[in-house]
PDB file of C-alpha atoms in Angstrom:
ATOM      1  CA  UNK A 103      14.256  13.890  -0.669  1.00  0.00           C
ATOM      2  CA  UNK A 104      15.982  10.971   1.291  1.00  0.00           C
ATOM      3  CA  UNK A 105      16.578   7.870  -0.699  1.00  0.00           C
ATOM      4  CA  UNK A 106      16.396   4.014   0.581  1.00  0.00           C
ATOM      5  CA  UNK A 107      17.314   1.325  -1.091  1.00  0.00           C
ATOM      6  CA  UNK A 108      16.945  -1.873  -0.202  1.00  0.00           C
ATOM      7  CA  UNK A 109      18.905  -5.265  -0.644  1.00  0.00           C
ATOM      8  CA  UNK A 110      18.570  -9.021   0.672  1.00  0.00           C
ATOM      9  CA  UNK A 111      15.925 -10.418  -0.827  1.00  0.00           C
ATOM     10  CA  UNK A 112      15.684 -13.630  -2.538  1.00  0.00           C
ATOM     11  CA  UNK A 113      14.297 -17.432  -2.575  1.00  0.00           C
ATOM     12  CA  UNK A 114      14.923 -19.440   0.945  1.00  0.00           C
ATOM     13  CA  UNK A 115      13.139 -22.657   1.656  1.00  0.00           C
ATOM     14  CA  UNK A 116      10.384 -22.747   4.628  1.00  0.00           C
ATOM     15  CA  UNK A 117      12.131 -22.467   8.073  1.00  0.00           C
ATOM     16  CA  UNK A 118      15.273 -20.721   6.696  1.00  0.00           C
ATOM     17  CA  UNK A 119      16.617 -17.211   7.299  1.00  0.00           C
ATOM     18  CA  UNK A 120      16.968 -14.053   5.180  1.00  0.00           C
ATOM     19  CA  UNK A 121      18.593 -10.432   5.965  1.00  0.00           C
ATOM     20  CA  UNK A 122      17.089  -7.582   4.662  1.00  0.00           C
ATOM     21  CA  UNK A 123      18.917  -4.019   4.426  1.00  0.00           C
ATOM     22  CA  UNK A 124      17.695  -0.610   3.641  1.00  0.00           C
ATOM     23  CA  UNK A 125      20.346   2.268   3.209  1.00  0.00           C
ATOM     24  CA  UNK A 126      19.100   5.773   3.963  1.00  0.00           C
ATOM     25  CA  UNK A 127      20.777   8.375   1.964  1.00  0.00           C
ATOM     26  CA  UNK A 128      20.237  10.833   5.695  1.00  0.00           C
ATOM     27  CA  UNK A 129      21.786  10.411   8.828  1.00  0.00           C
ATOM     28  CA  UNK A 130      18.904   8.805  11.300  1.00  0.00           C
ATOM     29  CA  UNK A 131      18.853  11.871  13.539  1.00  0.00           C
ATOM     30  CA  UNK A 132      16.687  13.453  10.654  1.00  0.00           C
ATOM     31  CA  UNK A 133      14.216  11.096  10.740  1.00  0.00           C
ATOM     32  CA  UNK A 134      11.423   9.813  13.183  1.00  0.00           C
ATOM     33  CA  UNK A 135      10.866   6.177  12.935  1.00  0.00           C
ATOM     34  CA  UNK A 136      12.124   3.841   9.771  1.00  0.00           C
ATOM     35  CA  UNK A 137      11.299   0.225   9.098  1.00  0.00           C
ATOM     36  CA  UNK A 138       9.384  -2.494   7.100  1.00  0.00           C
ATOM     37  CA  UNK A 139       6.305  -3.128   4.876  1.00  0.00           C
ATOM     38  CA  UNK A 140       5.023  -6.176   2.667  1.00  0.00           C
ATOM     39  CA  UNK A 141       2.812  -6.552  -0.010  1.00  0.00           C
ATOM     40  CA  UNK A 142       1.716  -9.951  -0.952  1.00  0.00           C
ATOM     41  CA  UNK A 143       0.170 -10.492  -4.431  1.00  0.00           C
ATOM     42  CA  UNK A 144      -3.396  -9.434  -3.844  1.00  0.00           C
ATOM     43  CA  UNK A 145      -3.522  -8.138  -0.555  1.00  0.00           C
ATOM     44  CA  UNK A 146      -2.942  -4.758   0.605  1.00  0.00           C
ATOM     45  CA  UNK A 147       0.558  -3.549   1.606  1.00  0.00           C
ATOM     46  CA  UNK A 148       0.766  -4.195   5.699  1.00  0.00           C
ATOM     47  CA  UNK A 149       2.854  -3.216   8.571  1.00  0.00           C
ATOM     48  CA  UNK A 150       6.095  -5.462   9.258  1.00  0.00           C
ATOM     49  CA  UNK A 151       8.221  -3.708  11.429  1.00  0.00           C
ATOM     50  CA  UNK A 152       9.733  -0.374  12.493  1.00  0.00           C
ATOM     51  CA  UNK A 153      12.284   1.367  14.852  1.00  0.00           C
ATOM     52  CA  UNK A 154      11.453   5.058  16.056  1.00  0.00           C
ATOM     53  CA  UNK A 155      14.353   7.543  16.745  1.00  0.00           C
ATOM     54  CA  UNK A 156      14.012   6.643  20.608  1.00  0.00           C
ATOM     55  CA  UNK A 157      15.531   2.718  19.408  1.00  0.00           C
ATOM     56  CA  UNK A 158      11.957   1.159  20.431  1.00  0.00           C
ATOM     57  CA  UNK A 159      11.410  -1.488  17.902  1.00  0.00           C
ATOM     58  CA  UNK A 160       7.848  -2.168  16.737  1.00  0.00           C
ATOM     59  CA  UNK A 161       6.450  -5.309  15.381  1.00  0.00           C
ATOM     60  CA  UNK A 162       3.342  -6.887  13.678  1.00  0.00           C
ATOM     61  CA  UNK A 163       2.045  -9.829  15.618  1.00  0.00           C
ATOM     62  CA  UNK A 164       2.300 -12.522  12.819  1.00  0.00           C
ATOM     63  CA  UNK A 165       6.554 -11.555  12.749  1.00  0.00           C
ATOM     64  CA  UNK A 166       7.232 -11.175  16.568  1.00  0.00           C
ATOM     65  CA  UNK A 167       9.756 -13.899  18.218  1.00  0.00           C
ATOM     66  CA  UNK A 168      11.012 -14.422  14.253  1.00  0.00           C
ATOM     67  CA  UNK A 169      11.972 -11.202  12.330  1.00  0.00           C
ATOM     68  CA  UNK A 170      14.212  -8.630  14.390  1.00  0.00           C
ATOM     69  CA  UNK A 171      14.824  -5.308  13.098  1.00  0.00           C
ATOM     70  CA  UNK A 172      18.214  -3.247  13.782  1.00  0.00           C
ATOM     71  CA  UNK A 173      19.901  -0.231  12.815  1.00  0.00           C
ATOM     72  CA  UNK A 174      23.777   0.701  11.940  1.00  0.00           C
ATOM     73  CA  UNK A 175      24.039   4.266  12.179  1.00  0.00           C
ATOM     74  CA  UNK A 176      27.325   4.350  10.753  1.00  0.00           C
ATOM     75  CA  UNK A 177      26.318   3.114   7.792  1.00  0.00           C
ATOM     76  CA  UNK A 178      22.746   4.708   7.787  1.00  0.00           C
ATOM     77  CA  UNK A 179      20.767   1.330   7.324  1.00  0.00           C
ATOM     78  CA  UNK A 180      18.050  -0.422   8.649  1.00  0.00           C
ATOM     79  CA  UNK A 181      18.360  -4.440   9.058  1.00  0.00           C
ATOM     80  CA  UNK A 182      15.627  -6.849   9.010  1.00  0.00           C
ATOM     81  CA  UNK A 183      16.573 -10.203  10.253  1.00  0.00           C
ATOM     82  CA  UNK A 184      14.190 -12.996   9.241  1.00  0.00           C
ATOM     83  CA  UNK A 185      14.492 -16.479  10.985  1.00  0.00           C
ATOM     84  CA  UNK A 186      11.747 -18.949  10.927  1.00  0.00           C
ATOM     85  CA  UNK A 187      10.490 -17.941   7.489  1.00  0.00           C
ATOM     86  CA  UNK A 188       6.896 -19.307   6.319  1.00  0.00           C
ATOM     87  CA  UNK A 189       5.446 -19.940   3.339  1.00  0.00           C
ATOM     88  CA  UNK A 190       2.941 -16.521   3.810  1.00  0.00           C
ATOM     89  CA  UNK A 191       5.954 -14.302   4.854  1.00  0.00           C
ATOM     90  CA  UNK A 192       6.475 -14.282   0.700  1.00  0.00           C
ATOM     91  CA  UNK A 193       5.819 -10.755  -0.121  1.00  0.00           C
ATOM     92  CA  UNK A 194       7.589  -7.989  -1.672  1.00  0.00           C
ATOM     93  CA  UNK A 195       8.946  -6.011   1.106  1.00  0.00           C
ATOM     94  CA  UNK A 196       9.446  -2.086   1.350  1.00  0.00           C
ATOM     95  CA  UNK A 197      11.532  -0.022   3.601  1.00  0.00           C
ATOM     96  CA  UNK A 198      10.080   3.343   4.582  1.00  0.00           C
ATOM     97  CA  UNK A 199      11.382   6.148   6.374  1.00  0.00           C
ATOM     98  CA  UNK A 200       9.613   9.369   8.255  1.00  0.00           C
ATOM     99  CA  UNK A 201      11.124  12.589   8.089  1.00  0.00           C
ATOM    100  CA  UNK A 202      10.957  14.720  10.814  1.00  0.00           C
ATOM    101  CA  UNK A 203       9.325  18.387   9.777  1.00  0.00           C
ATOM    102  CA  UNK A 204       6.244  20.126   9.349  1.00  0.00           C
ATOM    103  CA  UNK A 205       4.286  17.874   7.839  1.00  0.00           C
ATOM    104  CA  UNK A 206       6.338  14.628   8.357  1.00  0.00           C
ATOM    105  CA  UNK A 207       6.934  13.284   4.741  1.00  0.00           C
ATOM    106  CA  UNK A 208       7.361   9.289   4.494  1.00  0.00           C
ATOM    107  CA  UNK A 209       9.710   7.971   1.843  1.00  0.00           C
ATOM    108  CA  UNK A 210       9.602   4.650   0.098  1.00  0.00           C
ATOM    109  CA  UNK A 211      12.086   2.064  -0.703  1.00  0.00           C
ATOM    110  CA  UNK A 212      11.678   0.192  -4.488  1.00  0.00           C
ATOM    111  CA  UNK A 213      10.935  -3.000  -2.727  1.00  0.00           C
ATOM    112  CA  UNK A 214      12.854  -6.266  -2.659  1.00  0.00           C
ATOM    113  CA  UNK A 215      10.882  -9.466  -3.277  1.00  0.00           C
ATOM    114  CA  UNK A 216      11.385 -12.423  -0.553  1.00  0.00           C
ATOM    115  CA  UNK A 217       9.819 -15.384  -1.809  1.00  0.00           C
ATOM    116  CA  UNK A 218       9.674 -18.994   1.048  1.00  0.00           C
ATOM    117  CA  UNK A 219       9.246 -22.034  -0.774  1.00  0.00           C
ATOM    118  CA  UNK A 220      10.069 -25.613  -1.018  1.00  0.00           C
TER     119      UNK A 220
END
């Protein structure tokens, strides 16, 4: 069972800048690919961002040249930096993680709500 929990979230005004983290309780080498999902109220939960074991990051087309996603394997987390935040970027967001094995098994974060608005 590998546990994430994430951390950053909060209220920032259009155009400003939030950090998101998401601290794996396993080392990355056990997993395939980790990164980002939001869920807006209403809509279905959608693809943000990830970063596969190879370091190739990944990114939905509505976040690229904004949001940048990193990892710290020291500290076994997965950073989302959000610049240029808009007003439909407010979602809660999720950090997931894929386990390599036989099936691969995909673990959720709780979710951290980011909310833009003036």
């Amino acid at each position: 069972q590998v546990q994430l929990v994430e951390s950053g979230g909060g209220l920032v005004q259009p155009g400003g800048s939030l950090r998101l983290s998401c601290a794996a309780s396993e080392s990355f080498f056990s997993m395939k690919s980790m990164g980002w999902y939001r869920q807006a109220p209403g809509k279905e939960r959608e693809f943000v961002a990830a970063v596969t074991r190879g370091g190739s990051g990944k990114y939905a087309e509505s976040v690229k040249g904004r949001f940048t996603i990193s990892t710290d394997i020291a500290t076994r987390t997965v950073n989302l930096q959000m610049n240029s935040l808009k007003p439909e970027d407010t979602a809660v967001y999720f950090c997931y993680g894929e386990k390599n094995g036989f099936p691969v098994k995909t673990y959720w974060g709780q979710g951290t709500q980011v909310t833009v608005s003036s």
